[in-house]
PDB file of C-alpha atoms and ligand atoms in Angstrom:
ATOM      1  CA  MET A   1       0.000   0.000   0.000  1.00 67.00           C
ATOM      2  CA  PRO A   2       1.585   3.345  -0.986  1.00 76.00           C
ATOM      3  CA  LYS A   3       1.975   5.853   1.820  1.00 90.00           C
ATOM      4  CA  LEU A   4       2.648   9.537   1.195  1.00 96.00           C
ATOM      5  CA  LYS A   5       4.433  11.776   3.680  1.00 97.00           C
ATOM      6  CA  LEU A   6       4.041  15.524   3.278  1.00 97.00           C
ATOM      7  CA  ARG A   7       5.316  18.512   5.185  1.00 96.00           C
ATOM      8  CA  SER A   8       2.730  21.209   5.778  1.00 97.00           C
ATOM      9  CA  PRO A   9       4.402  24.545   6.584  1.00 97.00           C
ATOM     10  CA  ALA A  10       3.207  27.565   8.565  1.00 98.00           C
ATOM     11  CA  LYS A  11       3.277  31.124   7.158  1.00 98.00           C
ATOM     12  CA  VAL A  12       3.746  34.662   8.359  1.00 98.00           C
ATOM     13  CA  ASN A  13       2.338  37.784   6.729  1.00 98.00           C
ATOM     14  CA  LEU A  14       5.001  40.430   6.239  1.00 98.00           C
ATOM     15  CA  TYR A  15       2.385  42.787   4.883  1.00 98.00           C
ATOM     16  CA  LEU A  16      -1.408  42.701   5.083  1.00 98.00           C
ATOM     17  CA  LYS A  17      -3.585  45.535   3.855  1.00 97.00           C
ATOM     18  CA  VAL A  18      -7.374  45.279   3.753  1.00 96.00           C
ATOM     19  CA  ALA A  19      -8.472  47.226   0.682  1.00 94.00           C
ATOM     20  CA  GLY A  20     -12.228  47.004   1.296  1.00 93.00           C
ATOM     21  CA  LYS A  21     -15.243  44.806   1.937  1.00 94.00           C
ATOM     22  CA  ARG A  22     -16.552  42.739  -0.963  1.00 95.00           C
ATOM     23  CA  PRO A  23     -20.193  42.072  -1.886  1.00 96.00           C
ATOM     24  CA  ASP A  24     -19.706  38.394  -0.830  1.00 95.00           C
ATOM     25  CA  GLY A  25     -18.878  39.485   2.755  1.00 95.00           C
ATOM     26  CA  TYR A  26     -15.146  38.710   2.487  1.00 97.00           C
ATOM     27  CA  HIS A  27     -12.432  41.358   2.419  1.00 97.00           C
ATOM     28  CA  GLU A  28     -10.230  42.396  -0.470  1.00 96.00           C
ATOM     29  CA  LEU A  29      -6.595  41.860   0.501  1.00 97.00           C
ATOM     30  CA  GLU A  30      -3.143  42.932  -0.555  1.00 97.00           C
ATOM     31  CA  SER A  31      -0.693  40.764   1.321  1.00 98.00           C
ATOM     32  CA  ILE A  32       2.745  39.156   1.333  1.00 98.00           C
ATOM     33  CA  PHE A  33       2.837  35.588   2.627  1.00 98.00           C
ATOM     34  CA  GLN A  34       5.964  33.602   3.399  1.00 98.00           C
ATOM     35  CA  THR A  35       6.218  29.954   4.473  1.00 97.00           C
ATOM     36  CA  ILE A  36       8.554  29.113   7.343  1.00 97.00           C
ATOM     37  CA  GLY A  37      10.296  26.040   8.739  1.00 96.00           C
ATOM     38  CA  LEU A  38       7.650  25.335  11.400  1.00 97.00           C
ATOM     39  CA  SER A  39       5.496  22.568   9.925  1.00 97.00           C
ATOM     40  CA  ASP A  40       2.915  19.867  10.551  1.00 98.00           C
ATOM     41  CA  GLN A  41       3.182  16.464   8.934  1.00 98.00           C
ATOM     42  CA  LEU A  42       0.637  14.442   6.989  1.00 98.00           C
ATOM     43  CA  GLU A  43       0.705  10.751   6.166  1.00 98.00           C
ATOM     44  CA  ILE A  44      -1.772   9.683   3.529  1.00 98.00           C
ATOM     45  CA  SER A  45      -2.584   6.074   2.667  1.00 97.00           C
ATOM     46  CA  GLU A  46      -5.305   4.287   0.745  1.00 96.00           C
ATOM     47  CA  SER A  47      -8.197   2.434   2.329  1.00 96.00           C
ATOM     48  CA  ARG A  48     -11.223   0.626   0.891  1.00 94.00           C
ATOM     49  CA  ARG A  49     -13.889   3.154   1.795  1.00 92.00           C
ATOM     50  CA  GLY A  50     -14.550   6.378   3.689  1.00 95.00           C
ATOM     51  CA  ILE A  51     -12.376   9.121   5.132  1.00 97.00           C
ATOM     52  CA  SER A  52     -10.515   8.486   8.365  1.00 97.00           C
ATOM     53  CA  ILE A  53      -8.499  11.244  10.034  1.00 98.00           C
ATOM     54  CA  THR A  54      -6.334  10.806  13.114  1.00 97.00           C
ATOM     55  CA  THR A  55      -4.256  13.427  14.904  1.00 98.00           C
ATOM     56  CA  ASP A  56      -2.003  13.808  17.918  1.00 97.00           C
ATOM     57  CA  ASP A  57      -3.803  17.063  18.846  1.00 96.00           C
ATOM     58  CA  ALA A  58      -6.606  16.055  21.201  1.00 94.00           C
ATOM     59  CA  GLY A  59      -8.300  19.453  20.836  1.00 93.00           C
ATOM     60  CA  LEU A  60      -8.729  19.128  17.077  1.00 96.00           C
ATOM     61  CA  SER A  61     -11.879  17.739  15.472  1.00 95.00           C
ATOM     62  CA  THR A  62     -11.310  14.880  13.011  1.00 96.00           C
ATOM     63  CA  GLY A  63     -14.761  15.252  11.440  1.00 95.00           C
ATOM     64  CA  LYS A  64     -16.315  17.520   8.857  1.00 94.00           C
ATOM     65  CA  ASP A  65     -15.048  20.761  10.360  1.00 92.00           C
ATOM     66  CA  ASN A  66     -11.433  19.635   9.948  1.00 97.00           C
ATOM     67  CA  LEU A  67     -10.043  21.207   6.753  1.00 98.00           C
ATOM     68  CA  VAL A  68      -8.175  17.981   5.898  1.00 98.00           C
ATOM     69  CA  TYR A  69     -11.524  16.165   5.923  1.00 98.00           C
ATOM     70  CA  ARG A  70     -13.136  18.896   3.803  1.00 98.00           C
ATOM     71  CA  ALA A  71     -10.299  18.809   1.254  1.00 98.00           C
ATOM     72  CA  THR A  72     -10.609  15.012   0.938  1.00 98.00           C
ATOM     73  CA  GLU A  73     -14.378  15.156   0.640  1.00 98.00           C
ATOM     74  CA  LEU A  74     -14.093  17.827  -2.069  1.00 98.00           C
ATOM     75  CA  PHE A  75     -11.763  15.711  -4.240  1.00 98.00           C
ATOM     76  CA  LYS A  76     -13.773  12.517  -3.723  1.00 98.00           C
ATOM     77  CA  ARG A  77     -16.910  14.300  -4.874  1.00 97.00           C
ATOM     78  CA  GLU A  78     -15.341  16.348  -7.676  1.00 97.00           C
ATOM     79  CA  TYR A  79     -13.417  13.440  -9.255  1.00 97.00           C
ATOM     80  CA  HIS A  80     -15.855  10.599  -8.409  1.00 97.00           C
ATOM     81  CA  ILE A  81     -13.320   8.680  -6.294  1.00 97.00           C
ATOM     82  CA  ARG A  82     -14.822   5.591  -4.663  1.00 95.00           C
ATOM     83  CA  GLN A  83     -11.683   4.526  -2.820  1.00 95.00           C
ATOM     84  CA  GLY A  84     -11.179   5.577   0.784  1.00 96.00           C
ATOM     85  CA  VAL A  85      -8.259   7.276   2.481  1.00 98.00           C
ATOM     86  CA  ARG A  86      -6.558   7.357   5.871  1.00 98.00           C
ATOM     87  CA  ILE A  87      -4.770  10.537   6.898  1.00 98.00           C
ATOM     88  CA  SER A  88      -2.710  10.971  10.016  1.00 98.00           C
ATOM     89  CA  LEU A  89      -1.875  14.528  11.008  1.00 98.00           C
ATOM     90  CA  THR A  90       0.960  15.468  13.373  1.00 98.00           C
ATOM     91  CA  LYS A  91       0.414  19.023  14.618  1.00 98.00           C
ATOM     92  CA  ARG A  92       3.205  21.432  15.473  1.00 97.00           C
ATOM     93  CA  ILE A  93       1.635  24.678  14.212  1.00 97.00           C
ATOM     94  CA  PRO A  94      -0.558  26.228  16.946  1.00 96.00           C
ATOM     95  CA  VAL A  95      -4.256  26.193  16.060  1.00 96.00           C
ATOM     96  CA  GLY A  96      -5.760  29.713  15.880  1.00 97.00           C
ATOM     97  CA  GLY A  97      -2.264  31.205  15.809  1.00 97.00           C
ATOM     98  CA  GLY A  98      -2.552  33.227  12.569  1.00 98.00           C
ATOM     99  CA  LEU A  99       0.045  30.944  10.981  1.00 98.00           C
ATOM    100  CA  GLY A 100      -2.306  29.275   8.480  1.00 98.00           C
ATOM    101  CA  GLY A 101      -1.893  25.761   9.919  1.00 98.00           C
ATOM    102  CA  GLY A 102      -5.351  24.447   8.980  1.00 98.00           C
ATOM    103  CA  SER A 103      -5.168  26.009   5.494  1.00 98.00           C
ATOM    104  CA  SER A 104      -1.717  24.524   4.944  1.00 98.00           C
ATOM    105  CA  ASN A 105      -2.961  21.076   6.026  1.00 98.00           C
ATOM    106  CA  ALA A 106      -5.808  21.352   3.487  1.00 98.00           C
ATOM    107  CA  ALA A 107      -3.409  22.382   0.690  1.00 98.00           C
ATOM    108  CA  SER A 108      -1.067  19.473   1.514  1.00 98.00           C
ATOM    109  CA  THR A 109      -4.041  17.113   1.454  1.00 98.00           C
ATOM    110  CA  LEU A 110      -5.006  18.267  -2.061  1.00 98.00           C
ATOM    111  CA  THR A 111      -1.380  18.009  -3.236  1.00 98.00           C
ATOM    112  CA  GLY A 112      -1.079  14.516  -1.740  1.00 98.00           C
ATOM    113  CA  LEU A 113      -4.385  13.215  -3.104  1.00 98.00           C
ATOM    114  CA  ASN A 114      -3.518  14.596  -6.554  1.00 98.00           C
ATOM    115  CA  ARG A 115      -0.505  12.262  -6.462  1.00 97.00           C
ATOM    116  CA  LEU A 116      -2.162   9.295  -4.749  1.00 97.00           C
ATOM    117  CA  TRP A 117      -5.131   9.231  -7.124  1.00 97.00           C
ATOM    118  CA  LYS A 118      -3.072  10.318 -10.184  1.00 97.00           C
ATOM    119  CA  LEU A 119      -5.449  13.178 -10.964  1.00 98.00           C
ATOM    120  CA  GLY A 120      -2.847  15.074 -13.002  1.00 98.00           C
ATOM    121  CA  LEU A 121      -3.904  18.517 -11.781  1.00 98.00           C
ATOM    122  CA  SER A 122      -1.538  21.427 -12.383  1.00 98.00           C
ATOM    123  CA  ARG A 123      -0.610  23.854  -9.620  1.00 97.00           C
ATOM    124  CA  SER A 124      -3.119  26.463 -10.850  1.00 96.00           C
ATOM    125  CA  GLU A 125      -5.869  23.822 -11.089  1.00 98.00           C
ATOM    126  CA  LEU A 126      -5.064  22.736  -7.519  1.00 98.00           C
ATOM    127  CA  ALA A 127      -5.193  26.371  -6.373  1.00 98.00           C
ATOM    128  CA  LEU A 128      -8.660  26.791  -7.943  1.00 98.00           C
ATOM    129  CA  GLN A 129      -9.920  23.801  -5.943  1.00 98.00           C
ATOM    130  CA  ALA A 130      -8.097  25.063  -2.841  1.00 98.00           C
ATOM    131  CA  ALA A 131     -10.052  28.343  -2.918  1.00 98.00           C
ATOM    132  CA  LYS A 132     -13.259  26.350  -2.341  1.00 98.00           C
ATOM    133  CA  ILE A 133     -11.955  25.285   1.079  1.00 98.00           C
ATOM    134  CA  GLY A 134     -10.700  28.593   2.496  1.00 97.00           C
ATOM    135  CA  SER A 135      -9.166  31.950   1.613  1.00 98.00           C
ATOM    136  CA  ASP A 136      -5.577  31.081   2.644  1.00 98.00           C
ATOM    137  CA  VAL A 137      -5.500  27.588   1.098  1.00 98.00           C
ATOM    138  CA  PRO A 138      -4.446  28.557  -2.501  1.00 98.00           C
ATOM    139  CA  PHE A 139      -1.247  30.221  -1.238  1.00 98.00           C
ATOM    140  CA  PHE A 140      -0.098  26.972   0.369  1.00 98.00           C
ATOM    141  CA  ILE A 141      -0.377  25.135  -2.965  1.00 98.00           C
ATOM    142  CA  TYR A 142       2.599  27.292  -3.985  1.00 97.00           C
ATOM    143  CA  GLY A 143       4.412  27.999  -0.696  1.00 96.00           C
ATOM    144  CA  GLY A 144       7.570  30.114  -0.626  1.00 96.00           C
ATOM    145  CA  THR A 145       6.988  33.854  -0.783  1.00 97.00           C
ATOM    146  CA  ALA A 146       4.040  35.341  -2.670  1.00 98.00           C
ATOM    147  CA  LEU A 147       2.052  38.492  -3.237  1.00 98.00           C
ATOM    148  CA  VAL A 148      -1.558  37.533  -2.481  1.00 98.00           C
ATOM    149  CA  LYS A 149      -4.613  39.471  -3.643  1.00 98.00           C
ATOM    150  CA  GLY A 150      -8.397  39.203  -3.902  1.00 98.00           C
ATOM    151  CA  ARG A 151      -9.928  37.105  -1.144  1.00 98.00           C
ATOM    152  CA  GLY A 152      -6.647  35.190  -1.059  1.00 97.00           C
ATOM    153  CA  GLU A 153      -7.038  33.311  -4.333  1.00 97.00           C
ATOM    154  CA  ILE A 154      -4.868  35.512  -6.582  1.00 98.00           C
ATOM    155  CA  ILE A 155      -1.254  34.402  -6.105  1.00 98.00           C
ATOM    156  CA  PHE A 156       1.868  35.945  -7.583  1.00 98.00           C
ATOM    157  CA  PRO A 157       4.862  33.813  -6.488  1.00 97.00           C
ATOM    158  CA  LEU A 158       7.972  35.897  -5.749  1.00 97.00           C
ATOM    159  CA  ALA A 159      11.446  34.578  -6.441  1.00 93.00           C
ATOM    160  CA  ILE A 160      13.139  35.333  -3.122  1.00 93.00           C
ATOM    161  CA  LYS A 161      16.450  33.531  -2.765  1.00 86.00           C
ATOM    162  CA  GLN A 162      17.479  34.635   0.718  1.00 91.00           C
ATOM    163  CA  ASP A 163      16.580  32.819   3.931  1.00 93.00           C
ATOM    164  CA  PHE A 164      14.979  34.998   6.604  1.00 97.00           C
ATOM    165  CA  HIS A 165      15.300  34.385  10.340  1.00 97.00           C
ATOM    166  CA  TYR A 166      12.192  34.618  12.483  1.00 97.00           C
ATOM    167  CA  LEU A 167      11.317  34.499  16.135  1.00 97.00           C
ATOM    168  CA  LEU A 168       7.784  33.302  16.740  1.00 97.00           C
ATOM    169  CA  ILE A 169       6.028  34.133  19.976  1.00 97.00           C
ATOM    170  CA  PHE A 170       2.832  32.188  20.563  1.00 96.00           C
ATOM    171  CA  PRO A 171       1.012  33.738  23.540  1.00 95.00           C
ATOM    172  CA  GLY A 172      -0.631  30.460  24.584  1.00 94.00           C
ATOM    173  CA  PHE A 173      -4.188  31.050  23.356  1.00 95.00           C
ATOM    174  CA  PRO A 174      -5.956  31.108  19.962  1.00 97.00           C
ATOM    175  CA  VAL A 175      -7.632  34.027  18.172  1.00 98.00           C
ATOM    176  CA  PRO A 176     -10.534  33.223  15.802  1.00 97.00           C
ATOM    177  CA  THR A 177     -10.012  34.958  12.418  1.00 97.00           C
ATOM    178  CA  LYS A 178     -13.732  35.607  11.947  1.00 97.00           C
ATOM    179  CA  ASN A 179     -13.857  37.654  15.137  1.00 98.00           C
ATOM    180  CA  ILE A 180     -11.054  39.937  13.929  1.00 98.00           C
ATOM    181  CA  TYR A 181     -12.609  40.638  10.517  1.00 98.00           C
ATOM    182  CA  ARG A 182     -16.000  41.215  12.129  1.00 97.00           C
ATOM    183  CA  ASN A 183     -14.535  43.944  14.345  1.00 97.00           C
ATOM    184  CA  LEU A 184     -12.441  45.600  11.644  1.00 97.00           C
ATOM    185  CA  LYS A 185     -13.439  49.196  10.976  1.00 93.00           C
ATOM    186  CA  LEU A 186     -12.373  50.188   7.504  1.00 89.00           C
ATOM    187  CA  LEU A 187     -11.042  53.707   7.246  1.00 84.00           C
ATOM    188  CA  PRO A 188     -10.395  55.441   3.938  1.00 81.00           C
ATOM    189  CA  ALA A 189      -6.681  54.839   3.355  1.00 78.00           C
ATOM    190  CA  LYS A 190      -4.248  57.044   1.475  1.00 82.00           C
ATOM    191  CA  PRO A 191      -2.987  55.127  -1.545  1.00 84.00           C
ATOM    192  CA  ASP A 192       0.709  54.253  -1.308  1.00 90.00           C
ATOM    193  CA  ASN A 193       3.260  52.113  -3.092  1.00 92.00           C
ATOM    194  CA  ASN A 194       4.561  50.392   0.047  1.00 93.00           C
ATOM    195  CA  ILE A 195       3.767  46.847  -1.039  1.00 96.00           C
ATOM    196  CA  ASN A 196       5.859  47.206  -4.205  1.00 97.00           C
ATOM    197  CA  THR A 197       8.660  48.831  -2.239  1.00 98.00           C
ATOM    198  CA  ILE A 198       8.706  46.039   0.353  1.00 98.00           C
ATOM    199  CA  ILE A 199       8.828  43.456  -2.476  1.00 98.00           C
ATOM    200  CA  GLN A 200      11.944  45.209  -3.830  1.00 98.00           C
ATOM    201  CA  TYR A 201      13.548  45.076  -0.383  1.00 97.00           C
ATOM    202  CA  LEU A 202      12.570  41.406  -0.009  1.00 97.00           C
ATOM    203  CA  THR A 203      14.323  40.644  -3.273  1.00 96.00           C
ATOM    204  CA  ALA A 204      17.383  42.588  -2.107  1.00 96.00           C
ATOM    205  CA  GLY A 205      17.238  40.954   1.361  1.00 95.00           C
ATOM    206  CA  ASP A 206      17.293  44.339   3.125  1.00 97.00           C
ATOM    207  CA  ILE A 207      15.986  43.424   6.622  1.00 97.00           C
ATOM    208  CA  LYS A 208      16.194  46.996   7.950  1.00 97.00           C
ATOM    209  CA  GLN A 209      13.953  48.404   5.223  1.00 98.00           C
ATOM    210  CA  ILE A 210      11.558  45.421   5.305  1.00 98.00           C
ATOM    211  CA  SER A 211      11.164  45.915   9.088  1.00 98.00           C
ATOM    212  CA  ARG A 212      10.369  49.593   8.498  1.00 97.00           C
ATOM    213  CA  LEU A 213       7.643  48.813   5.947  1.00 97.00           C
ATOM    214  CA  MET A 214       6.032  45.736   7.544  1.00 98.00           C
ATOM    215  CA  HIS A 215       2.335  46.352   8.089  1.00 97.00           C
ATOM    216  CA  ASN A 216      -0.800  44.523   9.244  1.00 98.00           C
ATOM    217  CA  ASP A 217      -4.278  46.121   9.256  1.00 97.00           C
ATOM    218  CA  LEU A 218      -5.562  43.282  11.472  1.00 98.00           C
ATOM    219  CA  GLU A 219      -2.992  43.894  14.212  1.00 98.00           C
ATOM    220  CA  PRO A 220      -4.718  46.831  15.992  1.00 98.00           C
ATOM    221  CA  VAL A 221      -8.032  44.913  16.007  1.00 98.00           C
ATOM    222  CA  ALA A 222      -6.453  41.816  17.572  1.00 98.00           C
ATOM    223  CA  LEU A 223      -4.607  43.912  20.179  1.00 98.00           C
ATOM    224  CA  ARG A 224      -7.775  45.838  21.093  1.00 98.00           C
ATOM    225  CA  LEU A 225      -9.901  42.687  21.465  1.00 98.00           C
ATOM    226  CA  TYR A 226      -7.332  40.598  23.377  1.00 98.00           C
ATOM    227  CA  PRO A 227      -5.686  42.510  26.259  1.00 97.00           C
ATOM    228  CA  GLU A 228      -3.465  39.487  27.035  1.00 95.00           C
ATOM    229  CA  LEU A 229      -2.112  39.662  23.487  1.00 96.00           C
ATOM    230  CA  MET A 230      -1.513  43.399  23.903  1.00 97.00           C
ATOM    231  CA  LYS A 231       0.562  42.705  27.042  1.00 95.00           C
ATOM    232  CA  THR A 232       2.754  40.120  25.295  1.00 95.00           C
ATOM    233  CA  TRP A 233       3.069  42.364  22.222  1.00 97.00           C
ATOM    234  CA  GLN A 234       4.233  45.298  24.375  1.00 97.00           C
ATOM    235  CA  THR A 235       6.915  43.129  25.983  1.00 95.00           C
ATOM    236  CA  VAL A 236       8.121  41.813  22.616  1.00 96.00           C
ATOM    237  CA  LYS A 237       8.117  45.331  21.130  1.00 97.00           C
ATOM    238  CA  ARG A 238      10.132  46.693  24.058  1.00 97.00           C
ATOM    239  CA  ILE A 239      12.786  43.993  23.736  1.00 97.00           C
ATOM    240  CA  ALA A 240      12.911  43.226  20.020  1.00 97.00           C
ATOM    241  CA  ASP A 241      11.562  46.137  17.903  1.00 96.00           C
ATOM    242  CA  PRO A 242      11.771  46.987  14.977  1.00 97.00           C
ATOM    243  CA  GLY A 243      10.371  44.185  12.819  1.00 98.00           C
ATOM    244  CA  VAL A 244       7.831  42.969  15.402  1.00 98.00           C
ATOM    245  CA  MET A 245       4.269  42.243  14.224  1.00 98.00           C
ATOM    246  CA  VAL A 246       1.190  40.083  14.736  1.00 98.00           C
ATOM    247  CA  SER A 247       0.888  37.432  11.986  1.00 98.00           C
ATOM    248  CA  GLY A 248      -2.431  37.541  10.099  1.00 98.00           C
ATOM    249  CA  SER A 249      -5.293  37.805  12.559  1.00 98.00           C
ATOM    250  CA  GLY A 250      -3.105  36.589  15.472  1.00 95.00           C
ATOM    251  CA  SER A 251      -2.445  35.264  18.019  1.00 97.00           C
ATOM    252  CA  THR A 252       1.218  34.690  17.056  1.00 98.00           C
ATOM    253  CA  ILE A 253       3.628  37.631  17.189  1.00 98.00           C
ATOM    254  CA  PHE A 254       6.763  37.417  15.065  1.00 98.00           C
ATOM    255  CA  LYS A 255      10.038  39.262  14.847  1.00 98.00           C
ATOM    256  CA  LEU A 256      12.036  39.452  11.621  1.00 98.00           C
ATOM    257  CA  CYS A 257      15.678  39.113  12.708  1.00 97.00           C
ATOM    258  CA  SER A 258      18.768  40.333  10.899  1.00 95.00           C
ATOM    259  CA  SER A 259      20.761  37.152  11.608  1.00 94.00           C
ATOM    260  CA  SER A 260      20.554  33.783  13.356  1.00 93.00           C
ATOM    261  CA  ARG A 261      22.740  35.285  16.077  1.00 96.00           C
ATOM    262  CA  GLU A 262      20.244  38.045  16.762  1.00 97.00           C
ATOM    263  CA  ALA A 263      17.415  35.478  16.770  1.00 96.00           C
ATOM    264  CA  LEU A 264      19.252  33.378  19.386  1.00 96.00           C
ATOM    265  CA  ARG A 265      20.044  36.358  21.591  1.00 97.00           C
ATOM    266  CA  LEU A 266      16.481  37.699  21.505  1.00 97.00           C
ATOM    267  CA  ALA A 267      14.933  34.255  22.037  1.00 96.00           C
ATOM    268  CA  LYS A 268      16.894  33.904  25.293  1.00 95.00           C
ATOM    269  CA  GLU A 269      15.866  37.328  26.508  1.00 95.00           C
ATOM    270  CA  LEU A 270      12.229  36.936  25.502  1.00 94.00           C
ATOM    271  CA  ARG A 271      11.883  33.503  27.091  1.00 93.00           C
ATOM    272  CA  ARG A 272      13.101  34.951  30.382  1.00 91.00           C
ATOM    273  CA  ASN A 273      10.661  37.855  30.239  1.00 90.00           C
ATOM    274  CA  LEU A 274       7.624  36.017  28.884  1.00 87.00           C
ATOM    275  CA  SER A 275       7.732  32.937  31.095  1.00 73.00           C
ATOM    276  CA  ALA A 276       7.516  35.234  34.114  1.00 67.00           C
ATOM    277  CA  GLY A 277       4.152  36.534  32.861  1.00 61.00           C
ATOM    278  CA  LYS A 278       2.607  33.563  31.080  1.00 69.00           C
ATOM    279  CA  PRO A 279       3.999  30.039  31.450  1.00 68.00           C
ATOM    280  CA  GLU A 280       2.044  28.656  28.452  1.00 79.00           C
ATOM    281  CA  SER A 281       3.537  31.135  25.971  1.00 84.00           C
ATOM    282  CA  ARG A 282       6.242  29.858  23.591  1.00 89.00           C
ATOM    283  CA  CYS A 283       9.116  31.486  21.774  1.00 92.00           C
ATOM    284  CA  ASP A 284      10.921  29.618  18.977  1.00 92.00           C
ATOM    285  CA  ILE A 285      13.272  30.316  16.075  1.00 92.00           C
ATOM    286  CA  PHE A 286      12.522  29.428  12.452  1.00 92.00           C
ATOM    287  CA  THR A 287      13.833  30.308   9.024  1.00 91.00           C
ATOM    288  CA  SER A 288      11.891  30.881   5.829  1.00 92.00           C
ATOM    289  CA  ARG A 289      12.683  28.554   2.984  1.00 73.00           C
ATOM    290  CA  TYR A 290      11.135  27.315  -0.159  1.00 47.00           C
ATOM    291  CA  ILE A 291       9.442  23.947   0.346  1.00 47.00           C
ATOM    292  CA  PRO A 292      10.601  21.809  -2.570  1.00 45.00           C
ATOM    293  CA  ASP A 293       8.465  18.706  -1.877  1.00 44.00           C
ATOM    294  CA  LYS A 294       5.220  20.181  -3.320  1.00 43.00           C
TER     295      LYS A 294
HETATM  296  O1  LIG B   1     -11.981  31.721   4.003  1.00 58.27           O
HETATM  297  P1  LIG B   1     -11.897  31.361   5.450  1.00 58.27           P
HETATM  298  O2  LIG B   1     -13.042  30.494   5.892  1.00 58.27           O
HETATM  299  O3  LIG B   1     -10.588  30.797   5.843  1.00 58.27           O
HETATM  300  O4  LIG B   1     -12.006  32.735   6.261  1.00 58.27           O
HETATM  301  C1  LIG B   1     -12.305  32.774   7.632  1.00 58.27           C
HETATM  302  C2  LIG B   1     -13.047  34.066   7.928  1.00 58.27           C
HETATM  303  O5  LIG B   1     -12.177  35.180   7.742  1.00 58.27           O
HETATM  304  C3  LIG B   1     -14.209  34.314   6.995  1.00 58.27           C
HETATM  305  O6  LIG B   1     -15.377  33.777   7.506  1.00 58.27           O
HETATM  306  C4  LIG B   1     -14.276  35.835   6.941  1.00 58.27           C
HETATM  307  O7  LIG B   1     -14.989  36.320   8.044  1.00 58.27           O
HETATM  308  C5  LIG B   1     -12.834  36.264   7.137  1.00 58.27           C
HETATM  309  N1  LIG B   1     -12.137  36.633   5.885  1.00 58.27           N
HETATM  310  C6  LIG B   1     -12.478  37.806   5.231  1.00 58.27           C
HETATM  311  N2  LIG B   1     -11.813  38.161   4.086  1.00 58.27           N
HETATM  312  C7  LIG B   1     -10.806  37.387   3.613  1.00 58.27           C
HETATM  313  C8  LIG B   1     -10.444  36.201   4.271  1.00 58.27           C
HETATM  314  C9  LIG B   1     -11.122  35.846   5.404  1.00 58.27           C
HETATM  315  O8  LIG B   1     -13.383  38.535   5.648  1.00 58.27           O
HETATM  316  N3  LIG B   1     -10.162  37.777   2.495  1.00 58.27           N
END
């Protein structure tokens, strides 16, 4: 029986601008996504019938509200697959952490099933299917670094060669994305060219300038709604700014570091300061890198 093993990476948003609300209720985005070394793992194998999901995360549903289940169900229906499948999911990416874990798991499932069932779908065909599962899923079909527009379904992959060093601070609790968008008050924004400028600096690997231009419209909403997050954010800002930001809708805060040495030094200092306030918070180091196994 063939068994497929896939890595399912997390992402951070170096830039996230909400351009407006769409007639379908979603928001129009202009964002830069980047996958990082933190990843979950999926093992996919054939079975006679049905969909069976298992996971080491006791808090995660393995039924229809799991995105891995939904991705499998979608392909079974769309391509009239009668065979069953068993998927085991090892979680490392915090759920509700703004790191796209669930979306990444769904994208890996589609990529894996495309191979297992020899569907022959191209990357853009996979991304079209991925958009039916969730806004962030198409990005993870590509991985790496990308400019993302629309609801999340318009992907422009960026050829970034340099590895970036990140510190990730998970405050120990989740933030539901829906809640953040629901509380977002859209203000008329002055048009600027910052996203194109930050892309140029990403290509050049200029950490100082990237840190200066990093932006997230969802950050003030998350900080206002979650005072505990605000406290952690203030501590991280005080110790590690510039280049400190909430990823996506939160709850993870990240710091873009200028070197692995800086990442190590700050991780030590942050762990000391954060564990005093909140024992369940975590602070780890990761690098960005292109994921070649997709
Ligand atoms: O698409 P997905 O189900 O992952 O999105 C979760 C929630 O985030 C949506 O229900 C919506 O409230 C919000 N969202 C949005 N605009 C986007 C992406 C997500 O309003 N572009």
